[in-house]
Each structure stands twice: as C-alpha cells, then as structure tokens.
Amino acid sequence: MSHLRRIYRCLKNFFGPVFPIFATICLNMALLSIWRVGLSLWQFDRVSAIGTGAWPQLIFSGIRVDFASMGWLMLVPAVISALFLAENALGRAWNYVLRVILAGGTTFFFFMELATPSFIAEYGFRPNRLFFEYLVSPREIFTMLINGHLLELIVAVVFTIVAAFLFWKFTGRVSRGLVFPKRLWLRPIYATIAGLLLFAGARSTFDHRPLNPSTVAFAPDALVNSLAINSGYSVINAAMQMTDEENSAKIYGKMTLGEVVARVRRMRGLPDSDYDSDDEPTLSFHKATAELARPKNVVIILLESHGAQFVGALGGLPLSPNMDKLADESWFFERCFATGTRSVRGIEAVITGFTPTPARSVVKLGKSQHGFFTIADLLADRGYHTAFIYGGEKHFDNMASFFYGNNVEEIIDEKDYPNPIFTGSWGVCDEDLFAMANKKFSEWHSAKTPFFSLVFTSSNHDPYEYPDGRIEGYDKKKQTRNNAAKYADYALGKFFETAKKSEYWNDTVFLVVADHDSRTAGAALVPIKNFHIPAMILGGGIAAKRDPQLISQIDLPTTLLSLAGIDAEYPMLGFDLTWESPNRAMMIYDKNFALMRGNNVAILMPGKPAQGFEYNFETKELAPAEITEDAAKDALAMVMWGTYAYNLNLFRATEVSTSQVRRRDERERERERER
C-alpha cells in the first residue's frame, strides 16, 4: 500500500496542475475498457466469428478511441489548468469549474455505457443519433420507459446518481494537494506540452481527417465494429455529423452530379427521351396501367415494426393469420424490402418515393418541409382530399410539419378520438385508429370526394400495450413483441372485414406495408433479412396473385398510382410493378448502404471501399463475393442521388409546363403506334 501511495505522490508531483486531468483520463479509460470487455464477452460468439485476431484489434482499437475521446474532452481544461490553477481566488474558482467538467463528463460516458446493452438489444449496435432523436419527443419516450421499462429506468437513474456522486468525490480528492510550478515561465510549457499531447491523442492519426468510426472498423459485422468505439463518442460523433447532413453521402466517395444522374437513369431503365426537365433530372411522365372512368381513392396503411418475421405467409412466426388470409386475396409481394429501420424512413419511401441516404429522413430535414414532392401533393392538385390518420401525437418525429407543408390537408391524431377503447404510451390502439379511418372514408365517399389517406398504426411498438380480450397470446407474458404483432394483425383483419362491406371498397385501392422490421440486427454489415417486410395491394378490382420479384418500398407508391388510374408526372425512381420488374432493393443501416440487385449486394461503408456479397434468399445469409467497379459506382450513385436531389432542390412538387405536356403526348402517341 505504501508503494502505491509513493507512486501516487510521484505522479501528482510530476503532472502538477494537470494531475486532475491525468487522473480522470485514467479513470475513464479503465471504466470504458472494462465495459467494452464486458459487452464483448456478452457478444462472444459474434466477436469470435470474426477470427482470433478480432479480440486484440477490438481492445486496442477501443483504447485508441477512448483516448481520442478523452483528448477532445480534456484539451481545453488541461491548457487552462496548466496556466491558471493555483492557490488563489482565480485558481480556486477554476478548480470548482474543472471538477464540474471532469465529474460531468465522466458521468456522461458512464451513463451512455449503462444505456448501451438495451440499445444494442433493440438496434444491433451502440447508441447513435437515434438515441437523441428520440429525446426530442420526451413525453412519448418517458411514457414508454415508465410503462414498459420501469425497472431498467429506475436502475439507470439510481446508478447514474450514485456514480455522479462518487465521481464528484473523486475529483475533489485528486484536486487536493497539487504541486504548482514555482516559476511562472514553466506554466506555458506545461500548457503547451499538455495541449499538444491531448490534441495528438484526439486526432489519433496524421491523416488529413482525424480518427472517426470508420478508422477502426475492421469486421464484416456492424455490431463488432461499434464495440470498438465507446457510446459517448458514438453519440457525439453522430450529433456532429447531423450538422453537415447536406454532404452526408460524401462519406462514401465522390461522384459528379452528371455521372450520378446518368447512372440512376440507366438503373431506372427509361430512355433519356422520357425525362422532361433539366432542372429535375428524374422527372418523367407515367401512364397508368388501369384505364378507369374515374380514378380510385388511394389508401396507404403503414404498419409499425411489422417485419416478415411476424408473418406466416413470408416464413415467419404464425402471428398474422389475418394478413396470411389477405395474402390470398391481394397482390402480395413476397420479396419486398424496407429502405431503413425507422418509421420516418418508411414514410419517406411510401409517400415520396425518395431513395434512402445516410442523413435523416426528409420527413425531418429543413429543406423538405415545403414544396417537396409527395403523392399527397400530386393527388391534392387533382382534387383529392388528403389526410394523415394516426393514433398518437402528430408532432412526433416532425410528421405534422412535413405533412402540413406538403399538401396534407387534414391530420387526425390522438386528441381527435372522443371515446377510445384503449390508450397506451403511443396513443390510441389500432382498433380505434381503424374505426376512425373507416368513419372518415365513409364520410368522404358519401360526399363524393376522392381521397388519399396515410393510416399509420402504433400498437406494435415498445412497450407493446393493447386492450385485453382480443387475442390469445403467443407468449405467456402479455406485453411482448410477438403478442403486440398478433394484436396489430387482429386490428388490421377487423378493419378489412368492415372495409369489404363498405360502399368505398370498390372505389379504393389499398396498400398495406410495414414501415420497417422490428429489431433490425444481425452479424452483417447490413442485416438484409431484417429488412424483409410484408406488402400487399388490394381493393375492388385488384387481382389476387403471389409476386416473387425483388422490390423496394419505393416501388410501391408508383405502382399504387398506376392501379388507381392516375396518369402522372413525377420525379420518383420507383418502378411501376404493373409492367416493370426492378429486381433491386436499397437499404440504409446506420451509416452502411446496400444496393441489392438479384442476389448480388454492394455495400458501402464510410471511408471504406465498396464490398461485394451474395444474399441467399433461402438461408437469409450474406456471403462475401467479388464486386465489379461498375456495381460499386452504381451503389455510390444511388446513395448520392438523394443528397444531390435534396441539396439542389431536384425533387420538388412541380407544375407541368406546356412543353412537357406536348412532349408527353408525343411519347404516348408513339407508344400507341408501337402497341
């Protein structure tokens, strides 16, 4: 013990006024390393599957990131301490501020590690921007935590408070009895040395870009790569990237707008003569397949978190008997893939047909809050009443702002349900939602008003609350993911029983599709099997068939318009599945982007070369494969298109010019002659 005291005194004498910084860095490095080892042992199989070299690489990469984190946190405090920490009024004042910074910073890193296991269990990697995106809506989040995770919440709060107290005591201890330079000219030297060392540690490289998550990414598993960083660093890095979302796709490489446009047009498959505007490079006219005396009403039912794993007709658990039945009565897509892992990404895909980017969904971005293309805007211009029907709070995830700004005339949310059957953390239950939808559809139809509506469910969301007496639970415990999925299917089936008997049924085309899967995670850079979602189109006059072709969510709005008998000019890149076969899908998983064509998959990672894989639809596994330069460039073009389109206002609601109408009519006459 006496040896340790002597070492402690020697270190305190050596580091002088920056000793509190040094001691706190050591404490944080130890805590973060211990926590990382614990998380890695928890995910032992995933780490070991990479190979024996994964363990040392994971640990040493983690130490590198941890020291970089401490460098950025401690750089300024270390310089100020070296210059001004002393036994005088100014020094004592700074000492108090320094203790607040040290204890507060350590508590933050501790809390983020404490929150990590639950986040990994839900999303498959460490906390990222999703962590603080949810904090923008505290009412929903804290209600969810209280109703479904009360014990975890209490433990986290108690542990964090206790830890904050202990860290405060620690900073007090290491700040007492400091040795200060007797010569003032030594202080700038202390400050310079401390500043340079911490700055070098923070950058952790001599490259033009400082250390970032891609620097330490070494595994073909997104979770293992995320274990190499700490959660505090992950969240702060994500927050900083959000300030530069307009350039988000540049993390994958560079490509000019001209080449991007050329490649996405080629992948879309239409001749260049079909494109109508240089200002909107993907704007083209699309003739509806359905030739109707009167266009149909259009309804999109977006199912919260209802992935293929919950649908028996797609090889999942037997939790969706009503959907299985509807699969035999509808145009049922067996290989539809979501574009992302968040509800707003699903909304983006089915309402705007916009391709996914590493930035947030356009539902949340500033430039898309007005004048951005949506099928709601297109249909509103044609006399449709446009509505968003939701059981929760309309402002969640910025939905109200986006919809109101882009020609959705009416939004119905939880305050509009006078006597709901059941209200949970996320609003009224799906039965209430569908009852409201049926009521509104009947009213609009009776008034002879064509309508478009997005109906967004919410019961299948953590903490999985739903009314009693509706279903026989799949799990013994009531509030589980499986039981909530089964209830959501029950409510959907009940709605369609009513809708089929309604007067609006024959005049309406319905799209039923999930926004994303639940718990999208797996030992792959992009866990493609967890992007597999149910999708079906039904309504009066829709022929029933099982469709095995590979499609993306962005192909659904274009197809829906065609089936509704709506000739339209729009910038969407989705295929009209009534006569085209895309055989491709695209998806974004954290910052990894995948373009799948057939079973060939190109995956882009920030700061890394594109990687090739083959996806086995039977085993649902990815295997490494060769990738051509052309395939890599196509993937880059597809992900960069969204960034260019957003930044340069290339995806806007546009009035059709006279010249465009003339060109459109000429093309249609030419196609008629060819037929």
XYZ file of C-alpha atoms in Angstrom:
675
model
C 0.000 0.000 0.000
C 2.853 2.338 0.837
C 4.310 1.697 -2.637
C 1.028 2.783 -4.234
C 0.993 5.943 -2.119
C 4.523 6.763 -3.213
C 3.611 6.198 -6.870
C 0.530 8.378 -6.399
C 2.612 11.199 -4.868
C 5.223 10.928 -7.624
C 2.567 11.195 -10.311
C 0.957 14.145 -8.554
C 4.339 15.910 -8.342
C 5.167 15.114 -11.967
C 1.885 16.264 -13.513
C 1.466 19.244 -11.228
C -1.592 21.390 -12.095
C -2.814 18.941 -14.759
C -2.872 15.960 -12.377
C -6.714 16.038 -12.011
C -6.911 15.769 -15.808
C -4.489 12.846 -15.860
C -6.280 11.015 -13.047
C -9.701 11.451 -14.636
C -8.426 10.223 -18.001
C -7.058 7.098 -16.298
C -10.375 6.518 -14.535
C -12.378 6.871 -17.742
C -10.015 4.713 -19.760
C -10.295 1.963 -17.148
C -14.100 2.144 -16.926
C -14.600 2.233 -20.687
C -12.205 -0.659 -21.271
C -13.830 -2.801 -18.585
C -17.280 -2.073 -20.016
C -16.088 -2.856 -23.544
C -14.688 -6.195 -22.434
C -17.983 -6.964 -20.721
C -20.004 -6.107 -23.826
C -17.633 -8.138 -25.995
C -17.960 -11.172 -23.722
C -21.746 -10.757 -23.894
C -21.396 -10.881 -27.695
C -18.664 -13.535 -27.519
C -19.960 -15.564 -30.471
C -20.205 -12.515 -32.734
C -16.670 -11.351 -31.924
C -15.135 -14.836 -32.144
C -16.798 -15.430 -35.516
C -14.543 -12.719 -36.978
C -11.418 -14.709 -36.079
C -8.848 -14.889 -33.296
C -7.327 -11.574 -34.331
C -10.585 -9.774 -33.619
C -10.119 -9.687 -29.854
C -6.803 -7.773 -29.699
C -7.880 -5.499 -32.541
C -11.146 -4.755 -30.763
C -9.470 -3.984 -27.443
C -6.615 -1.878 -28.816
C -8.880 -0.008 -31.231
C -11.154 0.683 -28.284
C -8.277 2.105 -26.236
C -7.371 4.332 -29.167
C -10.936 5.677 -29.457
C -11.241 6.128 -25.691
C -8.057 8.182 -25.545
C -9.232 10.251 -28.506
C -12.491 10.884 -26.645
C -10.597 11.988 -23.569
C -8.333 14.173 -25.712
C -11.251 16.186 -27.083
C -12.912 16.403 -23.670
C -9.797 17.377 -21.708
C -7.828 19.512 -24.188
C -9.126 22.958 -23.201
C -9.453 22.203 -19.443
C -5.867 20.899 -19.404
C -4.471 24.064 -21.023
C -6.455 26.344 -18.692
C -5.427 24.287 -15.643
C -1.767 24.411 -16.590
C -1.942 28.196 -16.901
C -4.244 29.244 -14.057
C -4.817 26.507 -11.453
C -3.246 27.810 -8.247
C -3.854 28.604 -4.560
C -5.541 31.933 -5.217
C -9.091 33.150 -5.871
C -8.894 32.615 -9.641
C -7.326 29.198 -9.235
C -9.910 28.070 -6.675
C -12.772 29.248 -8.923
C -11.335 27.360 -11.876
C -10.788 24.288 -9.694
C -14.534 24.169 -8.986
C -15.396 24.583 -12.674
C -12.834 21.917 -13.548
C -14.404 19.476 -11.098
C -17.805 20.066 -12.680
C -16.356 19.362 -16.143
C -14.477 16.253 -15.023
C -17.307 14.764 -12.965
C -19.955 15.730 -15.534
C -18.003 14.331 -18.461
C -17.255 11.082 -16.644
C -20.906 10.733 -15.639
C -21.961 11.249 -19.256
C -19.656 8.491 -20.518
C -20.766 6.226 -17.653
C -24.465 6.819 -18.384
C -24.010 6.166 -22.104
C -22.308 2.837 -21.373
C -25.102 1.994 -18.935
C -27.677 2.591 -21.680
C -25.742 0.576 -24.257
C -26.918 -3.023 -23.598
C -30.593 -2.114 -24.044
C -29.806 -0.126 -27.189
C -27.790 -2.999 -28.662
C -30.615 -5.426 -27.882
C -33.049 -3.193 -29.799
C -30.972 -1.859 -32.701
C -27.946 -4.110 -33.024
C -25.202 -1.542 -32.403
C -24.126 1.114 -29.918
C -26.203 4.278 -29.368
C -26.019 6.671 -32.312
C -28.137 9.592 -33.489
C -31.320 7.609 -32.803
C -30.515 7.984 -29.123
C -31.006 11.741 -29.035
C -33.508 11.879 -31.919
C -35.949 10.153 -29.590
C -35.223 12.671 -26.828
C -36.837 15.357 -28.992
C -40.181 13.745 -28.030
C -39.786 13.287 -24.254
C -43.456 12.650 -23.490
C -43.716 9.561 -25.680
C -40.291 8.262 -24.705
C -40.653 8.629 -20.959
C -44.193 7.243 -21.039
C -42.835 4.238 -22.926
C -39.998 3.798 -20.418
C -42.295 4.079 -17.413
C -44.898 1.688 -18.822
C -42.546 -0.886 -20.283
C -39.091 -0.473 -18.754
C -39.692 0.937 -15.284
C -37.160 -1.280 -13.508
C -34.460 -0.541 -16.078
C -35.227 3.185 -15.809
C -35.010 3.153 -12.006
C -31.744 1.186 -12.048
C -30.228 3.543 -14.643
C -31.250 6.663 -12.721
C -30.043 5.314 -9.362
C -26.735 4.078 -10.748
C -26.137 7.347 -12.576
C -26.860 9.456 -9.474
C -24.606 7.292 -7.316
C -21.889 7.360 -9.964
C -22.116 11.150 -10.290
C -21.678 11.499 -6.521
C -18.656 9.170 -6.494
C -17.083 10.937 -9.471
C -17.541 14.284 -7.717
C -15.805 12.904 -4.618
C -13.046 11.513 -6.828
C -12.389 14.874 -8.487
C -12.239 16.510 -5.067
C -9.631 14.031 -3.891
C -7.382 14.329 -6.955
C -7.633 18.144 -6.852
C -6.261 18.467 -3.319
C -2.595 18.986 -2.505
C -1.496 19.789 -6.035
C 2.069 20.849 -6.729
C 2.313 24.059 -8.782
C 5.376 25.302 -10.704
C 7.307 27.849 -8.645
C 8.444 29.638 -11.786
C 5.674 31.255 -13.830
C 7.515 30.720 -17.113
C 7.106 26.957 -16.631
C 3.310 27.201 -16.851
C 3.175 27.921 -20.609
C 5.483 24.953 -21.117
C 3.108 22.714 -19.106
C 0.173 24.077 -21.100
C 1.887 23.567 -24.473
C 3.000 20.021 -23.721
C -0.403 19.019 -22.310
C -2.230 20.646 -25.215
C -0.066 19.021 -27.873
C -0.278 15.558 -26.305
C -4.043 15.698 -25.922
C -4.534 17.159 -29.399
C -2.397 14.400 -30.914
C -4.359 11.814 -28.946
C -7.663 13.346 -30.016
C -6.762 13.233 -33.721
C -5.069 9.837 -33.296
C -3.687 9.979 -36.825
C -1.527 12.097 -39.141
C -4.099 11.796 -41.952
C -5.981 14.901 -43.083
C -9.101 13.623 -41.267
C -8.980 12.834 -37.541
C -9.978 9.479 -36.135
C -13.599 8.531 -36.807
C -15.626 5.304 -36.528
C -14.569 4.139 -39.999
C -10.901 4.352 -38.963
C -11.313 1.485 -36.503
C -13.919 -0.519 -38.449
C -12.326 -3.891 -39.173
C -15.081 -6.509 -39.154
C -17.892 -7.556 -41.529
C -20.257 -7.148 -38.577
C -21.719 -3.735 -37.720
C -22.095 -4.615 -34.035
C -18.477 -5.705 -33.611
C -17.296 -2.516 -35.313
C -19.436 -0.447 -32.963
C -17.976 -2.222 -29.916
C -14.591 -0.767 -30.834
C -15.853 2.726 -30.013
C -17.471 3.949 -26.805
C -21.084 5.055 -26.710
C -20.376 8.624 -25.630
C -18.076 9.095 -28.609
C -20.613 7.417 -30.910
C -23.431 9.780 -29.917
C -21.300 12.941 -30.058
C -19.877 11.952 -33.442
C -23.406 11.347 -34.756
C -24.524 14.752 -33.466
C -21.628 16.464 -35.233
C -22.411 14.649 -38.493
C -26.007 15.863 -38.329
C -24.747 19.435 -38.635
C -23.399 18.529 -42.090
C -26.218 16.330 -43.377
C -26.307 18.134 -46.709
C -22.984 16.476 -47.528
C -23.736 13.173 -45.795
C -23.289 10.900 -48.823
C -19.743 12.178 -49.402
C -18.601 9.807 -46.644
C -18.676 7.060 -49.289
C -16.700 8.828 -52.006
C -17.038 11.410 -54.761
C -19.131 11.426 -57.918
C -20.291 14.312 -60.063
C -23.968 15.121 -60.421
C -23.766 14.331 -64.131
C -22.485 10.805 -63.543
C -24.951 10.250 -60.701
C -27.883 11.241 -62.911
C -26.646 9.113 -65.812
C -26.304 6.049 -63.617
C -29.623 6.345 -61.765
C -31.412 6.901 -65.067
C -29.758 3.828 -66.531
C -30.729 1.781 -63.476
C -34.278 3.122 -63.763
C -34.448 1.720 -67.286
C -36.290 4.516 -69.112
C -34.797 6.139 -72.233
C -33.352 9.637 -71.819
C -36.118 10.980 -74.061
C -38.634 10.198 -71.323
C -37.135 12.745 -68.942
C -38.770 16.135 -69.175
C -36.658 18.642 -67.289
C -33.014 19.524 -66.855
C -33.959 21.166 -63.567
C -35.432 17.894 -62.308
C -33.312 15.131 -63.848
C -35.606 12.247 -62.825
C -38.911 13.913 -63.699
C -40.836 11.801 -66.217
C -44.400 11.078 -67.247
C -46.013 7.747 -66.344
C -49.174 6.437 -67.969
C -51.416 4.492 -65.582
C -51.980 0.850 -66.469
C -55.533 0.922 -65.126
C -57.798 2.771 -67.529
C -60.722 3.859 -65.381
C -63.671 6.161 -65.932
C -62.815 7.740 -62.587
C -59.513 7.405 -60.674
C -59.750 5.495 -57.412
C -59.245 6.624 -53.851
C -55.786 5.790 -52.528
C -55.108 4.486 -49.001
C -51.734 3.514 -47.561
C -51.785 1.553 -44.310
C -48.323 1.733 -42.769
C -47.793 -0.977 -40.151
C -45.474 -0.170 -37.279
C -42.499 -2.593 -36.975
C -44.327 -5.483 -38.675
C -41.464 -7.349 -40.349
C -41.611 -10.612 -42.290
C -40.552 -12.456 -39.146
C -44.120 -11.976 -37.819
C -45.900 -13.157 -40.990
C -46.508 -16.851 -41.607
C -47.057 -16.284 -45.335
C -43.461 -14.994 -45.503
C -41.955 -17.833 -43.496
C -42.199 -16.050 -40.155
C -43.969 -16.895 -36.918
C -47.741 -17.621 -37.075
C -48.636 -14.204 -35.648
C -50.523 -12.678 -38.582
C -53.370 -15.007 -39.582
C -55.421 -12.133 -40.988
C -52.540 -10.940 -43.117
C -51.962 -14.510 -44.280
C -55.600 -14.611 -45.373
C -55.324 -11.249 -47.126
C -52.223 -12.531 -48.925
C -54.524 -14.905 -50.845
C -56.914 -12.071 -51.731
C -54.402 -9.430 -52.804
C -51.385 -8.689 -54.957
C -48.966 -9.997 -52.361
C -45.252 -9.190 -52.646
C -43.094 -11.975 -51.277
C -39.774 -10.120 -51.524
C -40.333 -6.533 -50.538
C -37.528 -4.819 -48.615
C -37.686 -1.709 -46.446
C -35.314 1.171 -47.089
C -34.420 1.718 -43.422
C -35.026 0.986 -39.771
C -37.121 3.978 -38.671
C -40.755 4.892 -39.185
C -39.848 8.195 -40.839
C -37.722 6.293 -43.342
C -40.746 4.154 -44.200
C -42.917 7.273 -44.533
C -40.276 8.806 -46.784
C -40.304 5.753 -49.054
C -44.049 5.249 -49.478
C -45.147 8.898 -49.532
C -42.322 10.485 -51.532
C -40.605 7.543 -53.238
C -37.318 9.156 -52.162
C -34.210 6.986 -52.035
C -32.554 6.488 -48.622
C -29.439 8.437 -47.606
C -27.173 8.390 -44.528
C -28.808 11.658 -43.452
C -32.080 11.685 -41.550
C -35.294 11.075 -43.428
C -36.615 14.023 -45.438
C -39.570 13.989 -43.029
C -37.199 15.654 -40.550
C -34.931 17.782 -42.758
C -35.453 21.528 -43.185
C -35.451 21.937 -46.976
C -38.144 19.303 -47.478
C -40.755 20.865 -45.207
C -42.432 22.659 -48.103
C -42.640 22.105 -51.856
C -41.092 18.628 -51.673
C -42.647 16.005 -53.915
C -45.192 13.720 -52.244
C -48.028 11.723 -53.725
C -50.273 13.653 -51.315
C -49.350 16.874 -53.115
C -49.808 15.268 -56.519
C -53.277 13.995 -55.601
C -54.330 17.203 -53.847
C -53.721 19.059 -57.107
C -56.192 16.658 -58.731
C -58.994 17.354 -56.309
C -58.340 14.625 -53.747
C -58.888 15.273 -50.070
C -55.572 14.328 -48.438
C -55.300 13.118 -44.849
C -52.964 11.537 -42.311
C -54.696 9.374 -39.711
C -52.621 8.481 -36.659
C -53.381 7.248 -33.167
C -50.526 9.098 -31.494
C -49.311 12.692 -31.294
C -48.992 14.205 -34.777
C -45.865 16.244 -33.975
C -43.813 13.152 -33.126
C -40.850 12.763 -35.494
C -41.783 16.087 -37.133
C -44.622 14.409 -39.035
C -47.130 17.254 -38.690
C -44.724 19.859 -40.062
C -43.785 17.695 -43.031
C -47.329 16.691 -43.918
C -48.928 20.107 -43.498
C -46.119 21.694 -45.508
C -46.556 19.239 -48.364
C -50.281 19.442 -49.034
C -51.779 17.032 -46.500
C -54.950 18.925 -45.680
C -56.148 17.068 -42.595
C -54.285 15.358 -39.780
C -56.129 13.261 -37.218
C -54.224 12.399 -34.068
C -54.944 11.148 -30.541
C -56.829 14.232 -29.388
C -59.440 13.612 -32.101
C -60.668 10.303 -30.625
C -63.504 11.178 -28.198
C -64.039 7.759 -26.549
C -61.132 5.463 -27.378
C -61.278 1.783 -26.483
C -57.719 1.846 -25.169
C -54.939 4.406 -24.870
C -51.300 3.449 -24.350
C -47.908 5.123 -24.393
C -48.081 5.785 -28.144
C -51.705 6.894 -28.288
C -54.964 5.088 -29.001
C -54.910 1.442 -30.034
C -55.068 0.226 -33.615
C -58.751 -0.686 -33.311
C -59.562 2.950 -32.543
C -57.335 4.050 -35.413
C -59.056 1.804 -37.950
C -62.522 2.674 -36.677
C -61.671 6.336 -37.281
C -60.291 5.518 -40.738
C -63.453 3.639 -41.711
C -65.616 6.505 -40.435
C -63.675 9.109 -42.409
C -63.520 7.023 -45.601
C -67.281 6.520 -45.476
C -67.915 10.234 -44.937
C -65.657 11.302 -47.798
C -67.112 8.704 -50.137
C -70.671 9.733 -49.275
C -69.719 13.325 -50.066
C -68.362 12.092 -53.434
C -64.923 13.436 -52.511
C -61.968 11.417 -53.815
C -59.483 10.886 -51.023
C -55.928 9.938 -50.256
C -55.017 8.839 -46.742
C -51.970 7.549 -44.930
C -53.054 5.449 -41.930
C -50.172 4.787 -39.536
C -50.529 2.150 -36.798
C -48.698 2.248 -33.464
C -49.802 -0.616 -31.181
C -46.896 -2.825 -32.264
C -44.367 -0.588 -30.530
C -42.475 -0.960 -27.280
C -43.912 -1.228 -24.567
C -46.456 -3.304 -26.569
C -49.700 -2.204 -24.971
C -53.100 -3.291 -26.293
C -56.599 -3.978 -24.921
C -57.428 -7.228 -23.166
C -59.648 -9.957 -24.557
C -58.720 -9.551 -28.219
C -56.198 -12.272 -28.939
C -54.866 -15.479 -27.490
C -51.316 -14.521 -26.635
C -48.436 -16.230 -28.374
C -46.271 -15.568 -25.308
C -47.407 -16.103 -21.716
C -46.413 -12.601 -20.697
C -48.850 -10.098 -22.200
C -46.683 -7.111 -23.205
C -44.294 -8.738 -25.650
C -43.263 -8.005 -29.183
C -44.920 -11.156 -30.520
C -48.233 -10.516 -28.779
C -48.327 -6.899 -29.965
C -47.705 -8.039 -33.547
C -50.577 -10.503 -33.220
C -52.875 -7.783 -31.889
C -51.878 -5.436 -34.718
C -52.833 -8.185 -37.177
C -56.147 -8.655 -35.359
C -56.985 -4.959 -35.715
C -55.973 -4.996 -39.397
C -58.164 -8.005 -40.108
C -61.112 -6.426 -38.297
C -60.732 -3.280 -40.423
C -60.753 -5.146 -43.717
C -63.804 -7.156 -42.687
C -65.586 -3.820 -42.363
C -63.993 -2.198 -45.414
C -65.021 -5.019 -47.759
C -68.660 -4.394 -46.838
C -68.388 -0.630 -47.281
C -69.513 1.489 -50.203
C -65.981 2.846 -50.706
C -64.360 -0.587 -51.163
C -64.771 -0.906 -54.924
C -63.622 2.674 -55.471
C -60.447 2.401 -53.400
C -57.038 0.821 -53.825
C -55.249 -0.083 -50.575
C -51.551 -0.567 -49.936
C -50.672 -2.417 -46.735
C -46.964 -2.313 -45.937
C -44.686 -2.278 -42.909
C -42.561 0.785 -42.199
C -39.637 -1.428 -41.138
C -38.894 -4.618 -39.263
C -38.627 -4.868 -35.514
C -35.160 -5.255 -34.010
C -33.175 -4.915 -37.204
C -29.932 -6.535 -36.137
C -27.555 -9.262 -37.199
C -23.961 -10.284 -37.765
C -23.639 -8.479 -41.094
C -22.714 -5.019 -42.292
C -26.348 -4.782 -43.380
C -28.655 -7.487 -41.924
C -30.731 -7.826 -45.083
C -33.065 -10.495 -43.695
C -34.355 -7.943 -41.190
C -35.301 -5.523 -43.957
C -37.765 -8.069 -45.369
C -41.296 -6.752 -44.836
C -44.863 -7.632 -45.867
C -46.503 -5.591 -48.621
C -49.772 -6.103 -50.456
C -52.145 -4.148 -52.668
C -55.860 -4.908 -52.545
C -59.263 -3.412 -53.130
C -62.071 -3.693 -55.624
C -60.815 -4.986 -58.961
C -57.273 -5.875 -57.776
C -56.409 -9.388 -58.980
C -55.005 -11.762 -56.379
C -51.510 -13.132 -57.012
C -48.284 -14.008 -55.237
C -45.402 -11.969 -56.635
C -41.863 -13.334 -56.038
C -39.949 -10.459 -57.671
C -37.466 -8.428 -55.627
C -38.798 -4.929 -54.919
C -38.188 -1.944 -52.678
C -40.615 0.189 -50.689
C -40.010 2.984 -53.222
C -41.677 0.885 -55.953
C -44.997 0.856 -54.107
C -46.219 4.476 -54.499
C -45.560 4.436 -58.253
C -47.466 1.163 -58.613
C -50.289 2.423 -56.432
C -50.812 5.473 -58.643
C -50.892 3.277 -61.731
C -53.506 0.934 -60.247
C -55.597 3.911 -59.151
C -55.769 5.039 -62.787
C -53.709 8.189 -62.260
C -51.538 9.379 -65.145
C -48.807 11.444 -63.537
C -45.518 13.199 -63.986
C -43.206 12.773 -61.009
C -39.514 12.516 -60.045
C -39.784 9.167 -58.201
C -37.327 6.444 -59.233
C -39.626 3.593 -58.219
C -40.817 1.113 -60.853
C -44.444 0.658 -61.876
C -44.772 -3.002 -60.985
C -47.810 -3.441 -63.216
C -45.446 -3.676 -66.193
C -41.872 -3.389 -64.916
C -39.641 -5.611 -62.793
C -36.951 -3.763 -60.801
C -35.178 -6.822 -59.330
C -33.405 -4.484 -56.911
C -33.733 -3.022 -53.439
C -31.782 -0.499 -51.415
C -31.425 -0.080 -47.680
C -29.575 2.013 -45.120
C -28.407 0.524 -41.814
C -26.900 3.165 -39.557
C -24.232 4.515 -41.950
C -23.936 1.420 -44.156
C -25.757 1.464 -47.501
C -26.667 -1.630 -49.514
C -27.792 -1.864 -53.130
C -29.133 -5.349 -53.875
C -29.769 -6.478 -57.449
C -30.949 -10.043 -57.636
C -28.836 -11.812 -55.070
C -25.816 -9.552 -55.660
C -25.254 -6.941 -52.966
C -22.908 -3.950 -52.946
C -22.356 -2.448 -49.505
C -20.845 0.981 -48.889
C -19.273 1.955 -45.572
C -17.951 5.397 -44.599
C -14.349 5.803 -45.662
C -14.039 2.212 -46.937
C -14.006 0.622 -50.404
C -17.285 -0.938 -51.535
C -17.668 -4.598 -50.616
C -19.487 -7.302 -52.561
C -21.730 -10.046 -51.206
C -24.238 -12.640 -52.338
C -27.541 -12.964 -50.492
C -29.107 -16.395 -50.146
C -32.883 -15.966 -50.013
C -33.319 -19.445 -48.533
C -30.790 -19.287 -45.690
C -31.116 -15.473 -45.433
C -27.356 -15.098 -45.138
C -24.765 -12.905 -46.814
C -21.554 -14.394 -48.184
C -18.558 -12.375 -49.446
C -18.318 -12.139 -53.230
C -16.424 -10.242 -55.880
C -17.692 -6.772 -56.738
C -17.162 -5.038 -60.052
C -16.160 -1.404 -60.285
C -19.389 -0.705 -62.141
C -21.512 -2.206 -59.353
C -19.652 -0.157 -56.751
C -20.225 3.025 -58.761
C -23.920 2.226 -59.193
C -24.294 1.889 -55.426
C -22.460 5.167 -54.904
C -24.635 6.906 -57.496
C -27.832 5.617 -55.900
C -26.956 6.799 -52.411
C -25.578 10.129 -53.643
C -28.644 10.883 -55.756
C -30.715 11.571 -52.640
C -28.149 14.007 -51.279
C -27.867 15.900 -54.572
C -31.642 15.900 -55.043
C -32.222 17.287 -51.562
C -29.458 19.894 -51.651
C -30.175 21.194 -55.152
C -33.975 21.080 -54.918
C -34.246 18.460 -57.663
C -37.130 16.535 -56.100
C -39.862 19.099 -55.854
C -43.570 19.351 -56.446
C -43.665 20.806 -59.945
C -46.373 22.146 -62.199
C -46.222 20.570 -65.640
C -45.221 23.046 -68.340
C -46.884 23.274 -71.768
C -43.757 21.940 -73.497
C -43.652 18.989 -71.110
C -47.296 18.211 -71.851
C -46.596 18.312 -75.584
C -43.575 16.014 -75.259
C -45.571 13.670 -73.041
C -48.421 13.461 -75.589
C -45.960 12.802 -78.404
C -44.417 9.919 -76.469
C -47.827 8.454 -75.720
C -48.833 8.552 -79.401
C -45.557 6.856 -80.315
C -46.142 4.113 -77.754
C -49.684 3.587 -79.007
C -48.352 3.093 -82.555
C -45.792 0.578 -81.222
C -48.556 -1.359 -79.480
